[in-house]
Tab-separated table of C-alpha atoms in Angstrom:
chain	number	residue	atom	x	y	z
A	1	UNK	CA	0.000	0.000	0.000
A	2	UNK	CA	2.570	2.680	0.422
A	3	UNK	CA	2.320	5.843	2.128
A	4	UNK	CA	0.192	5.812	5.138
A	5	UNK	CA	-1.520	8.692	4.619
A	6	UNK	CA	-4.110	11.153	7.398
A	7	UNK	CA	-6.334	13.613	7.290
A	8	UNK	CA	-7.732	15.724	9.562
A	9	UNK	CA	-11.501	16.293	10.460
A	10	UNK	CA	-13.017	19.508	11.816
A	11	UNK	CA	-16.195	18.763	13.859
A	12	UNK	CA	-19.133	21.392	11.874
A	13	UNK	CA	-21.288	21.223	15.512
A	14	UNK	CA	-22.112	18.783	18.490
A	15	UNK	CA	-24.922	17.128	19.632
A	16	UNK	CA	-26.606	17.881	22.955
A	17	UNK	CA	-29.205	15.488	23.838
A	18	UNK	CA	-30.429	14.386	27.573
A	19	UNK	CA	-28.373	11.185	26.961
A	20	UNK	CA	-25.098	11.524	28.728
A	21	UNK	CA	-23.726	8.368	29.650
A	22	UNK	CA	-22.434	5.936	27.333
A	23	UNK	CA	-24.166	2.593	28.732
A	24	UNK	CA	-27.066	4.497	28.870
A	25	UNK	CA	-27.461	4.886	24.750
A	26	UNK	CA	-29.532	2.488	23.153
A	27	UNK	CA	-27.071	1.105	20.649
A	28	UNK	CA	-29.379	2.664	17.592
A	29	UNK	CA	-31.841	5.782	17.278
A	30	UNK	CA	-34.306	3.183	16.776
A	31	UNK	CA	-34.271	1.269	19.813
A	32	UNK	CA	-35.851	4.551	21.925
A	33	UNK	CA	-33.453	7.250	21.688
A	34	UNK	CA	-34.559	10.675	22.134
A	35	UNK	CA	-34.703	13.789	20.485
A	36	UNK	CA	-31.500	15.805	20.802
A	37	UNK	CA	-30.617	19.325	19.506
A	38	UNK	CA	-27.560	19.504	16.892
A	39	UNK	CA	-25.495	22.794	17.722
A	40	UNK	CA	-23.608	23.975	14.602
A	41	UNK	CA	-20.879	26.234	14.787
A	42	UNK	CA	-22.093	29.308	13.617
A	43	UNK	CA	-19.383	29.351	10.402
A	44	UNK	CA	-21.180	26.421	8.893
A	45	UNK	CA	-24.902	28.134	9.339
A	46	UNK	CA	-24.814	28.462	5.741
A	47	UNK	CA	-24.974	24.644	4.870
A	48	UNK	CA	-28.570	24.426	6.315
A	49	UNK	CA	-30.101	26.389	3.835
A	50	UNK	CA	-33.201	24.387	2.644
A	51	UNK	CA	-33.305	22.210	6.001
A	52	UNK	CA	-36.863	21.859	6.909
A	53	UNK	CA	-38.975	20.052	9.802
A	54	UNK	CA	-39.920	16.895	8.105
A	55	UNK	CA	-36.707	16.366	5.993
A	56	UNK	CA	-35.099	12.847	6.142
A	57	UNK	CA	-30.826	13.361	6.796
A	58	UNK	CA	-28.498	11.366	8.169
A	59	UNK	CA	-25.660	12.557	10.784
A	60	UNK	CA	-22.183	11.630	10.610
A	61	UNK	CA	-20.957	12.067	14.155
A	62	UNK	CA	-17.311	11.470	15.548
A	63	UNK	CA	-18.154	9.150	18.432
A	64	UNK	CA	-15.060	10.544	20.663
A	65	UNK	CA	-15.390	7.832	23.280
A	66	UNK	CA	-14.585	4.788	21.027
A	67	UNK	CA	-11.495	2.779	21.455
A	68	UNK	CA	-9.708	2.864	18.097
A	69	UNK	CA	-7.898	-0.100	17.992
A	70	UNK	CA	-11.015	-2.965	18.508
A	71	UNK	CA	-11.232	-5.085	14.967
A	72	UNK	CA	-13.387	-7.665	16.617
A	73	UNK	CA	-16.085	-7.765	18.832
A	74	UNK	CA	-18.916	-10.071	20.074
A	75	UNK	CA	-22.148	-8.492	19.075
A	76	UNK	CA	-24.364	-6.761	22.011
A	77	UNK	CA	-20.975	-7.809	23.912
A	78	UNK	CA	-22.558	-11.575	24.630
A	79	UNK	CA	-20.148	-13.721	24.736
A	80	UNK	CA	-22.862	-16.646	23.328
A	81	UNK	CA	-22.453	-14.402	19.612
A	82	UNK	CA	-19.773	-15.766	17.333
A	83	UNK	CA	-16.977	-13.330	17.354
A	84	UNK	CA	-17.029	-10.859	14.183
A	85	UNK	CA	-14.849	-8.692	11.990
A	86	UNK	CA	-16.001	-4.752	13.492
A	87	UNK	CA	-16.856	-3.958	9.363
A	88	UNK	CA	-19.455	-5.897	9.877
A	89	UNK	CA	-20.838	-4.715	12.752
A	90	UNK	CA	-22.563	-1.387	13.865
A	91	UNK	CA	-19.719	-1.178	16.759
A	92	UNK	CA	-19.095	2.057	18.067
A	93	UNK	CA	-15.080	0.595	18.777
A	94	UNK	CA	-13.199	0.941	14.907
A	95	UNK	CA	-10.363	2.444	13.460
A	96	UNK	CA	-12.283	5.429	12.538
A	97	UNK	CA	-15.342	5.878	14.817
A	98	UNK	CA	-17.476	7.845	12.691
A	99	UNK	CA	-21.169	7.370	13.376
A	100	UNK	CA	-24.221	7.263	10.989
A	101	UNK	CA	-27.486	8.428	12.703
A	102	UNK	CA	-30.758	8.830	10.404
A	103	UNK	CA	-32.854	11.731	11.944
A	104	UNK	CA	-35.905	13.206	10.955
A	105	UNK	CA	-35.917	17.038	11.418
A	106	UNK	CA	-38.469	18.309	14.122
A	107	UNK	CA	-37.447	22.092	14.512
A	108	UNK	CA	-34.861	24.435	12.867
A	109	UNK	CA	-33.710	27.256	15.085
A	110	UNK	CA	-30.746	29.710	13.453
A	111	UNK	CA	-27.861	27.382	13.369
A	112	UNK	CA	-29.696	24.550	15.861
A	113	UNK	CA	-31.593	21.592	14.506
A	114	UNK	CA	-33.992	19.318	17.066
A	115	UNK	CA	-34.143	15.861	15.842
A	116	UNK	CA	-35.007	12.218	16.374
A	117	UNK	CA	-34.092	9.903	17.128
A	118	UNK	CA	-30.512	10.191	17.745
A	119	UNK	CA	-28.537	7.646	20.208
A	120	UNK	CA	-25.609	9.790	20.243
A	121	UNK	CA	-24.129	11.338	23.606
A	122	UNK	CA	-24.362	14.565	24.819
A	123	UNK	CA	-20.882	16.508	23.012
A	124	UNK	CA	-20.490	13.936	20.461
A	125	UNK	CA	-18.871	16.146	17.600
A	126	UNK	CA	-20.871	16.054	14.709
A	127	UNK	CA	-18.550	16.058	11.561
A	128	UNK	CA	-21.375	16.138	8.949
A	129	UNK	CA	-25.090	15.852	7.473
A	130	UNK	CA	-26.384	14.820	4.317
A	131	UNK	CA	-29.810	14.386	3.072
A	132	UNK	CA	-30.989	10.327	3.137
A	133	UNK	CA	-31.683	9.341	-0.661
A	134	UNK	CA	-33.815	5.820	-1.284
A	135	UNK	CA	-30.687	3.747	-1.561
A	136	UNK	CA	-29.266	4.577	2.176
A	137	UNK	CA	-31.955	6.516	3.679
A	138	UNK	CA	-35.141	5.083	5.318
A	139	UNK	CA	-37.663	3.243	3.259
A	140	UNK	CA	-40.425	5.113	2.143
A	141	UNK	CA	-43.838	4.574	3.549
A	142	UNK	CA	-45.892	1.946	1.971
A	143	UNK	CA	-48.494	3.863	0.583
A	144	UNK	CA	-51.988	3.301	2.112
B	1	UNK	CA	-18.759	26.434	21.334
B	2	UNK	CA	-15.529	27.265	23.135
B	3	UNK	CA	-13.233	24.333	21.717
B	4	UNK	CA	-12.307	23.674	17.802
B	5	UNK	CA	-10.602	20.565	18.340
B	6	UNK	CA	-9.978	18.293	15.631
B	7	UNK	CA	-9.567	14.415	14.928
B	8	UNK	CA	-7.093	12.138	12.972
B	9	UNK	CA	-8.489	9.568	10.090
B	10	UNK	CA	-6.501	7.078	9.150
B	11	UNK	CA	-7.567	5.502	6.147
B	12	UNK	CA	-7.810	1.524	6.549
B	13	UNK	CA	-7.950	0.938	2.368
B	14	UNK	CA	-8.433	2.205	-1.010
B	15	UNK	CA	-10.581	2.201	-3.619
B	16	UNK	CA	-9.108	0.532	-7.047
B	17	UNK	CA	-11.506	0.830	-9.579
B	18	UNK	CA	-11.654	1.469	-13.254
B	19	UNK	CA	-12.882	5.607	-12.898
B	20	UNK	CA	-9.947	7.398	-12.624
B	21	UNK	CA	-11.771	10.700	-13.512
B	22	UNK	CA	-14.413	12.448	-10.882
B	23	UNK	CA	-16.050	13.911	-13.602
B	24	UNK	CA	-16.652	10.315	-15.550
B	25	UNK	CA	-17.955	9.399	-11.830
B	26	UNK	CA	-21.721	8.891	-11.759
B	27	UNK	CA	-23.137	10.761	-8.446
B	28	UNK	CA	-24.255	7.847	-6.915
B	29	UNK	CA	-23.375	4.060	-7.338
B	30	UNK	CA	-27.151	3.463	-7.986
B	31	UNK	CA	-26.451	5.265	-11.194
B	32	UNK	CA	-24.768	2.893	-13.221
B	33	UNK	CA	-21.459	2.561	-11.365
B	34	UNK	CA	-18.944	-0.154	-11.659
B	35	UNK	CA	-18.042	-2.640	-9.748
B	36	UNK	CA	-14.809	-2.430	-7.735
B	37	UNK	CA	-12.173	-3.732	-5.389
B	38	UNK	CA	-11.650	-2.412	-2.007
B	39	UNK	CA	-8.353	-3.150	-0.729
B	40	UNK	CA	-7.587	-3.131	2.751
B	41	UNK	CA	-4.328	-2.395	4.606
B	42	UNK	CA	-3.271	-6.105	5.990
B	43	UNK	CA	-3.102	-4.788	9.583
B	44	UNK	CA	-6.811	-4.501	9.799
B	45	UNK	CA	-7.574	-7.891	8.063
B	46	UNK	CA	-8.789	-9.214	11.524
B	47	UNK	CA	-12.024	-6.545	10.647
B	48	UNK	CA	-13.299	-8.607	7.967
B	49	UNK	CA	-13.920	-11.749	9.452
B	50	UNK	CA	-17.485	-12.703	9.003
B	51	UNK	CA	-17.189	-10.820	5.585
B	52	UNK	CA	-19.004	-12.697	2.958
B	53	UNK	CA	-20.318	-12.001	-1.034
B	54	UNK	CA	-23.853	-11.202	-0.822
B	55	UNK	CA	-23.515	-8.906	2.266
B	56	UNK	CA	-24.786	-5.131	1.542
B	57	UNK	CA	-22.223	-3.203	3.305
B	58	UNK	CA	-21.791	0.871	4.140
B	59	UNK	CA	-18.278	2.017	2.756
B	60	UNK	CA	-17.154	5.572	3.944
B	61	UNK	CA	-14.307	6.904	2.303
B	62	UNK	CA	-12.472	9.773	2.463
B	63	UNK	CA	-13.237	12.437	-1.140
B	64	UNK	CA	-9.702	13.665	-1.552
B	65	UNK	CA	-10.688	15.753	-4.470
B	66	UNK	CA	-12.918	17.564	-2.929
B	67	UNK	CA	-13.658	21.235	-1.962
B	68	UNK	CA	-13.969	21.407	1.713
B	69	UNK	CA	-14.487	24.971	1.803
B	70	UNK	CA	-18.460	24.745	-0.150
B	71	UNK	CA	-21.454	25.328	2.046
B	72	UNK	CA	-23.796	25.776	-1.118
B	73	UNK	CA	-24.513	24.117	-4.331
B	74	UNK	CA	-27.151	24.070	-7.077
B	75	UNK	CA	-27.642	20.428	-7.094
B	76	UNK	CA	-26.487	18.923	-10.393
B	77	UNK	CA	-24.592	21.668	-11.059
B	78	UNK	CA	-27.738	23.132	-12.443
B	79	UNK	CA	-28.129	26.815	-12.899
B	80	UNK	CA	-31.863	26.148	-13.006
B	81	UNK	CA	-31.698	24.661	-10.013
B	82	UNK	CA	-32.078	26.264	-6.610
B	83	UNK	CA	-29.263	26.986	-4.108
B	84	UNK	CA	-28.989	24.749	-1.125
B	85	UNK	CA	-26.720	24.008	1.669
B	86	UNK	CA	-24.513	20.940	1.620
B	87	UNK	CA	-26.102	19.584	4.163
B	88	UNK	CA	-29.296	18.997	2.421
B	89	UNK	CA	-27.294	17.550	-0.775
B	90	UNK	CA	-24.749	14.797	-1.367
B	91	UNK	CA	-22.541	17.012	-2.990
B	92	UNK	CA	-18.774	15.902	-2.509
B	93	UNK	CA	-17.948	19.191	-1.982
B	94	UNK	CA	-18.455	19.772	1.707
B	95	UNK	CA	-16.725	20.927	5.160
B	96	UNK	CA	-15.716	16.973	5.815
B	97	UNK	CA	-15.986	15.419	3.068
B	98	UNK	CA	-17.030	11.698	3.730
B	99	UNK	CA	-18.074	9.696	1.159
B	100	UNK	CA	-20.978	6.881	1.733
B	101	UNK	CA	-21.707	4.526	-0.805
B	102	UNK	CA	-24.363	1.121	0.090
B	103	UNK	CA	-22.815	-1.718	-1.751
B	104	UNK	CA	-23.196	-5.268	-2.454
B	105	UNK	CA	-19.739	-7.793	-1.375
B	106	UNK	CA	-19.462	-9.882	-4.892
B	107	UNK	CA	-15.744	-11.474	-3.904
B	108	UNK	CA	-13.904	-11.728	-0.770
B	109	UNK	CA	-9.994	-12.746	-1.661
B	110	UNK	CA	-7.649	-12.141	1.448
B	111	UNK	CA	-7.782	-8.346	2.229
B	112	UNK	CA	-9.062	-7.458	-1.079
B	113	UNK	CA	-13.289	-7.263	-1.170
B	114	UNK	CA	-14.763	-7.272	-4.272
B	115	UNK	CA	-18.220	-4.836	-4.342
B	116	UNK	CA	-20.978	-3.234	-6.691
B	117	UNK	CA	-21.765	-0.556	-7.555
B	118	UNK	CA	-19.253	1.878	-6.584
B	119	UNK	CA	-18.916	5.458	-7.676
B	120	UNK	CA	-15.952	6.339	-6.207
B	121	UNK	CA	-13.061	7.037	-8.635
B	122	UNK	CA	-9.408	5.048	-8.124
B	123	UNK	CA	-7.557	5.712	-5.360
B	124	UNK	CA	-9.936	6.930	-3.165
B	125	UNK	CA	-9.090	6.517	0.815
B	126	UNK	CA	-11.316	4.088	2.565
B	127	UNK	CA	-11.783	4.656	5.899
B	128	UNK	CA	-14.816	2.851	7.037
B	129	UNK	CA	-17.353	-0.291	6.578
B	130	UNK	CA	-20.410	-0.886	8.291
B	131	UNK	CA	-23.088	-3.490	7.831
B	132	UNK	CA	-26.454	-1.773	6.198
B	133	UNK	CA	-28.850	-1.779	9.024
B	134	UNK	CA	-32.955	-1.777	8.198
B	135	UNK	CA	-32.750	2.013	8.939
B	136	UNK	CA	-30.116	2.941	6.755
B	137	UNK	CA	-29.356	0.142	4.353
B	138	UNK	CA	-31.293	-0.663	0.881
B	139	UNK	CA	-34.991	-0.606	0.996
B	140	UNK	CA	-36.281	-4.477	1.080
B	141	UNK	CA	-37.518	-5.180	-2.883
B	142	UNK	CA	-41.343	-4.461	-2.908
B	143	UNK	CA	-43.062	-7.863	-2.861
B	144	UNK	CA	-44.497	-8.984	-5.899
């Protein structure tokens, strides 16, 4: 492979959300997290034009309390699970702990968001947000 | 905010594919992107265990060629279109730019994985696989 290359990424906001302990955080926004607010630094304001309550995004968080150098875990950390490669797992403990949160937007406030639901700790950096598209995004509803 | 701290990636791959251009890149792999080969550094090998062709993984890579200093964009590059903040796109072009592409694992060969469709163009920095959960992964085919 060669060089062993780095680069640096700049956290655009954090998260603050009632959730403060680790073992307290369901392990995904779907299994009963809360709403939390995203805070962006106010350089980045710009990026949110065209956020609306209602739109579908997903978060890219830095998830700062991860140990970096886990390549296999058990799942749900039983020890009856078969032991498995951390790329294919949803393990917070990876190389490079990025996190992927989809959110719905509830409320847009200057350069804060509310969302749900969002498993991530209070003063998680948040590196990123994009807007969920059909192939990685949630499914639609089935119409009725 | 107080703090601007700032965190190290360390890319665990790279892309090797057949686009070598961005601009020949479709914008998403759902788009008629190739397949390609992910290669992984050896020391995080132990990461893929469980690995296996048919599994619909999350790759996030790192998009060296892109802007990082964008926070709008007419989607498409369209003039007709109207201006929006990054963070309501997947433009590449954006404060951290992190790539996520849902693919499919067609050939697992040591610490090389080969996966469809990808859209990311040769050389790209890999820095991250997840499994595709429910909420984020592929919608489930309609049943016919």
């Amino acid at each position: 492979m060669g060089e062993v290359e780095s680069y640096e990424v700049r956290p655009i906001g954090t998260v603050r959300s009632s959730l403060t302990r680790r073992e307290d955080a369901p392990r995904q926004g779907s299994e009963g997290a809360p709403e939390a607010w995203i805070e962006l630094r106010d350089d980045f304001r710009d990026g949110l034009l065209g956020v609306e309550p209602g739109r579908e995004l997903l978060l890219l968080t830095w998830l700062h309390r991860s140990e970096r150098d886990v390549l296999q875990v058990r799942p749900h950390h039983d020890p009856q699970r078969t032991l498995k490669g951390v790329f294919v797992t949803r393990s917070p403990d990876r190389p490079n702990p990025i996190g992927l949160h989809p959110v719905t937007v509830l409320e847009v406030d200057g350069c804060r968001l509310r969302v749900a639901p969002l498993e991530a700790i209070d003063g998680t950096p948040v590196l990123d947000i994009k807007v969920a598209t059909r192939a990685d995004g949630r499914c639609p509803e089935p119409s009725r």
